Amino acid sequence: MPMRVLSIILSRLALILLSHEWATLERELRRLYDDHRRDDVYRPSWLLQALLLSGEDHRFFAHDGIDAIAICRALWRGVFLGKKEGASTIEMQLVRVLTGRYERTLVRKVREAALATLLTRVVPKPELPALYIRVGYFGWRMNGFAAACRRMQLSPPVITAQHAAALIARLKYPEPQNPSEMRRSQIHMRSMHLLALHRKHVDQVVYRDLRIEEGYATV
């Protein structure tokens, strides 16, 4: 309930205080959604989306764009443990990519959170993970899912679980043109972690409303 109330307050404030930014974001979101629905080649599979939720936002279907639990945990760890921890939801990350705003300021984060609560006015929530994968940054010459598939020589309809995990891992650890051994190790370890999380979440409610367009797949 507190998360629901907070998202309602932020969405109303966004419509009033960020009306111009929302109008621009809404147009870009509609364009992206239309492209996604027409694209029969580069469509992120159910497994790719499931791995994304496991690694980035496992309470995705329990919030309305902002995750108060993750925010509180990140604040606590930052203040008392001195550790940085992200609290961005899939919606917030999608807003960040579509607006192209990456400055490390509190104002930007609050603006991002407020706009994130409005996305389902345009796109059904179960479609948002696929849209984020379509535009996510995976590394050098991998701006978006299509470019990443081409550079990694992957065929979207038959991406294996290991390749799917390696791809989603690059959202956290983008691959540079000449990756170091450390970066390769980070991607590998992240991939293994994502697969383990998926095995843990597959019988839970994490993926309960995720759109299945090509048969159920688990690892």
C-alpha positions as a Python dict, from the first residue, in 0.01 Angstrom:
ca = {
    (1, 'M'): (0, 0, 0),
    (2, 'P'): (272, 261, 79),
    (3, 'M'): (434, 194, -260),
    (4, 'R'): (98, 238, -434),
    (5, 'V'): (31, 569, -258),
    (6, 'L'): (380, 697, -336),
    (7, 'S'): (348, 610, -705),
    (8, 'I'): (9, 785, -728),
    (9, 'I'): (153, 1101, -571),
    (10, 'L'): (455, 1097, -801),
    (11, 'S'): (247, 1036, -1113),
    (12, 'R'): (20, 1330, -1037),
    (13, 'L'): (316, 1555, -967),
    (14, 'A'): (480, 1441, -1291),
    (15, 'L'): (172, 1532, -1496),
    (16, 'I'): (174, 1880, -1343),
    (17, 'L'): (544, 1963, -1308),
    (18, 'L'): (693, 1755, -1589),
    (19, 'S'): (421, 1787, -1852),
    (20, 'H'): (661, 1893, -2130),
    (21, 'E'): (909, 1614, -2055),
    (22, 'W'): (628, 1361, -2033),
    (23, 'A'): (486, 1470, -2369),
    (24, 'T'): (824, 1413, -2533),
    (25, 'L'): (877, 1081, -2356),
    (26, 'E'): (525, 967, -2441),
    (27, 'R'): (583, 1022, -2812),
    (28, 'E'): (911, 830, -2803),
    (29, 'L'): (753, 548, -2604),
    (30, 'R'): (465, 515, -2852),
    (31, 'R'): (712, 504, -3141),
    (32, 'L'): (917, 235, -2968),
    (33, 'Y'): (608, 29, -2886),
    (34, 'D'): (481, 51, -3244),
    (35, 'D'): (821, -60, -3378),
    (36, 'H'): (823, -348, -3131),
    (37, 'R'): (483, -475, -3237),
    (38, 'R'): (579, -466, -3605),
    (39, 'D'): (915, -636, -3558),
    (40, 'D'): (898, -1012, -3616),
    (41, 'V'): (1275, -1063, -3616),
    (42, 'Y'): (1427, -898, -3311),
    (43, 'R'): (1174, -983, -3042),
    (44, 'P'): (1324, -1050, -2697),
    (45, 'S'): (1224, -1400, -2587),
    (46, 'W'): (1040, -1488, -2269),
    (47, 'L'): (1366, -1618, -2122),
    (48, 'L'): (1554, -1295, -2193),
    (49, 'Q'): (1280, -1098, -2021),
    (50, 'A'): (1270, -1340, -1728),
    (51, 'L'): (1646, -1311, -1677),
    (52, 'L'): (1613, -932, -1689),
    (53, 'L'): (1349, -935, -1415),
    (54, 'S'): (1553, -1173, -1199),
    (55, 'G'): (1864, -961, -1223),
    (56, 'E'): (1728, -609, -1230),
    (57, 'D'): (1377, -593, -1084),
    (58, 'H'): (1233, -910, -931),
    (59, 'R'): (942, -715, -775),
    (60, 'F'): (848, -577, -1117),
    (61, 'F'): (489, -700, -1106),
    (62, 'A'): (443, -583, -747),
    (63, 'H'): (512, -211, -798),
    (64, 'D'): (389, 74, -1016),
    (65, 'G'): (718, 200, -1150),
    (66, 'I'): (907, 262, -828),
    (67, 'D'): (1024, 6, -573),
    (68, 'A'): (1012, 162, -226),
    (69, 'I'): (1172, -148, -71),
    (70, 'A'): (1473, -122, -301),
    (71, 'I'): (1500, 252, -239),
    (72, 'C'): (1500, 208, 139),
    (73, 'R'): (1755, -72, 119),
    (74, 'A'): (1983, 132, -105),
    (75, 'L'): (1962, 431, 130),
    (76, 'W'): (2034, 216, 434),
    (77, 'R'): (2334, 47, 273),
    (78, 'G'): (2464, 379, 148),
    (79, 'V'): (2433, 561, 480),
    (80, 'F'): (2533, 286, 723),
    (81, 'L'): (2756, 61, 514),
    (82, 'G'): (2900, 310, 269),
    (83, 'K'): (2806, 87, -24),
    (84, 'K'): (2641, 202, -344),
    (85, 'E'): (2341, -3, -453),
    (86, 'G'): (2100, 65, -734),
    (87, 'A'): (1726, 93, -679),
    (88, 'S'): (1613, 158, -1036),
    (89, 'T'): (1316, -37, -1168),
    (90, 'I'): (1277, -149, -1530),
    (91, 'E'): (1053, 154, -1583),
    (92, 'M'): (1313, 393, -1444),
    (93, 'Q'): (1586, 242, -1660),
    (94, 'L'): (1366, 269, -1967),
    (95, 'V'): (1299, 636, -1890),
    (96, 'R'): (1674, 694, -1853),
    (97, 'V'): (1753, 545, -2192),
    (98, 'L'): (1468, 717, -2379),
    (99, 'T'): (1540, 1059, -2228),
    (100, 'G'): (1918, 1019, -2259),
    (101, 'R'): (1972, 1173, -1915),
    (102, 'Y'): (2245, 1009, -1709),
    (103, 'E'): (2366, 1285, -1478),
    (104, 'R'): (2437, 1161, -1126),
    (105, 'T'): (2207, 1393, -934),
    (106, 'L'): (1919, 1348, -693),
    (107, 'V'): (1700, 1574, -906),
    (108, 'R'): (1746, 1347, -1207),
    (109, 'K'): (1662, 1037, -1003),
    (110, 'V'): (1343, 1193, -864),
    (111, 'R'): (1239, 1312, -1212),
    (112, 'E'): (1312, 964, -1348),
    (113, 'A'): (1106, 797, -1076),
    (114, 'A'): (812, 1030, -1131),
    (115, 'L'): (808, 974, -1508),
    (116, 'A'): (843, 598, -1455),
    (117, 'T'): (502, 588, -1287),
    (118, 'L'): (339, 710, -1609),
    (119, 'L'): (468, 452, -1858),
    (120, 'T'): (175, 214, -1822),
    (121, 'R'): (-54, 491, -1947),
    (122, 'V'): (98, 417, -2287),
    (123, 'V'): (231, 60, -2277),
    (124, 'P'): (89, -244, -2089),
    (125, 'K'): (322, -328, -1803),
    (126, 'P'): (400, -685, -1926),
    (127, 'E'): (543, -533, -2246),
    (128, 'L'): (794, -303, -2073),
    (129, 'P'): (1075, -560, -2014),
    (130, 'A'): (1089, -638, -2386),
    (131, 'L'): (1096, -268, -2472),
    (132, 'Y'): (1385, -206, -2235),
    (133, 'I'): (1583, -494, -2385),
    (134, 'R'): (1518, -350, -2732),
    (135, 'V'): (1688, -19, -2642),
    (136, 'G'): (1931, -119, -2365),
    (137, 'Y'): (2303, -54, -2394),
    (138, 'F'): (2503, -377, -2402),
    (139, 'G'): (2841, -235, -2500),
    (140, 'W'): (3048, -112, -2792),
    (141, 'R'): (2842, -122, -3113),
    (142, 'M'): (2561, -283, -2911),
    (143, 'N'): (2309, -4, -2870),
    (144, 'G'): (1991, -206, -2847),
    (145, 'F'): (1896, -571, -2883),
    (146, 'A'): (1925, -592, -3262),
    (147, 'A'): (2278, -448, -3265),
    (148, 'A'): (2382, -675, -2976),
    (149, 'C'): (2254, -984, -3158),
    (150, 'R'): (2444, -889, -3470),
    (151, 'R'): (2771, -822, -3288),
    (152, 'M'): (2744, -1138, -3075),
    (153, 'Q'): (2625, -1337, -3380),
    (154, 'L'): (2306, -1449, -3208),
    (155, 'S'): (1983, -1556, -3376),
    (156, 'P'): (1689, -1424, -3167),
    (157, 'P'): (1460, -1727, -3215),
    (158, 'V'): (1722, -1976, -3093),
    (159, 'I'): (1927, -1794, -2830),
    (160, 'T'): (2044, -2047, -2570),
    (161, 'A'): (2002, -1990, -2196),
    (162, 'Q'): (2376, -1929, -2158),
    (163, 'H'): (2384, -1675, -2440),
    (164, 'A'): (2068, -1509, -2307),
    (165, 'A'): (2226, -1471, -1963),
    (166, 'A'): (2548, -1337, -2115),
    (167, 'L'): (2351, -1079, -2309),
    (168, 'I'): (2151, -956, -2009),
    (169, 'A'): (2470, -952, -1800),
    (170, 'R'): (2605, -686, -2035),
    (171, 'L'): (2336, -445, -1923),
    (172, 'K'): (2521, -424, -1593),
    (173, 'Y'): (2869, -472, -1736),
    (174, 'P'): (2870, -327, -2090),
    (175, 'E'): (3135, -484, -2308),
    (176, 'P'): (3392, -232, -2444),
    (177, 'Q'): (3558, -266, -2783),
    (178, 'N'): (3854, -447, -2626),
    (179, 'P'): (3732, -600, -2299),
    (180, 'S'): (3985, -672, -2026),
    (181, 'E'): (4005, -1007, -1850),
    (182, 'M'): (3836, -842, -1552),
    (183, 'R'): (3540, -731, -1760),
    (184, 'R'): (3510, -1075, -1923),
    (185, 'S'): (3512, -1227, -1575),
    (186, 'Q'): (3246, -982, -1454),
    (187, 'I'): (3021, -1072, -1746),
    (188, 'H'): (3073, -1445, -1689),
    (189, 'M'): (3006, -1426, -1315),
    (190, 'R'): (2701, -1209, -1372),
    (191, 'S'): (2571, -1460, -1627),
    (192, 'M'): (2605, -1747, -1380),
    (193, 'H'): (2432, -1539, -1113),
    (194, 'L'): (2141, -1462, -1346),
    (195, 'L'): (2091, -1828, -1432),
    (196, 'A'): (2093, -1918, -1062),
    (197, 'L'): (1838, -1647, -987),
    (198, 'H'): (1620, -1770, -1270),
    (199, 'R'): (1615, -2124, -1130),
    (200, 'K'): (1517, -1976, -794),
    (201, 'H'): (1242, -1752, -931),
    (202, 'V'): (1085, -1978, -1191),
    (203, 'D'): (839, -2136, -946),
    (204, 'Q'): (762, -1807, -772),
    (205, 'V'): (545, -1512, -876),
    (206, 'V'): (831, -1309, -1027),
    (207, 'Y'): (727, -1393, -1384),
    (208, 'R'): (355, -1432, -1321),
    (209, 'D'): (229, -1191, -1590),
    (210, 'L'): (524, -1197, -1829),
    (211, 'R'): (404, -1231, -2186),
    (212, 'I'): (478, -1571, -2338),
    (213, 'E'): (504, -1547, -2714),
    (214, 'E'): (712, -1850, -2792),
    (215, 'G'): (666, -2138, -2556),
    (216, 'Y'): (777, -2164, -2198),
    (217, 'A'): (1149, -2190, -2140),
    (218, 'T'): (1347, -2241, -1822),
    (219, 'V'): (1700, -2343, -1734),
}
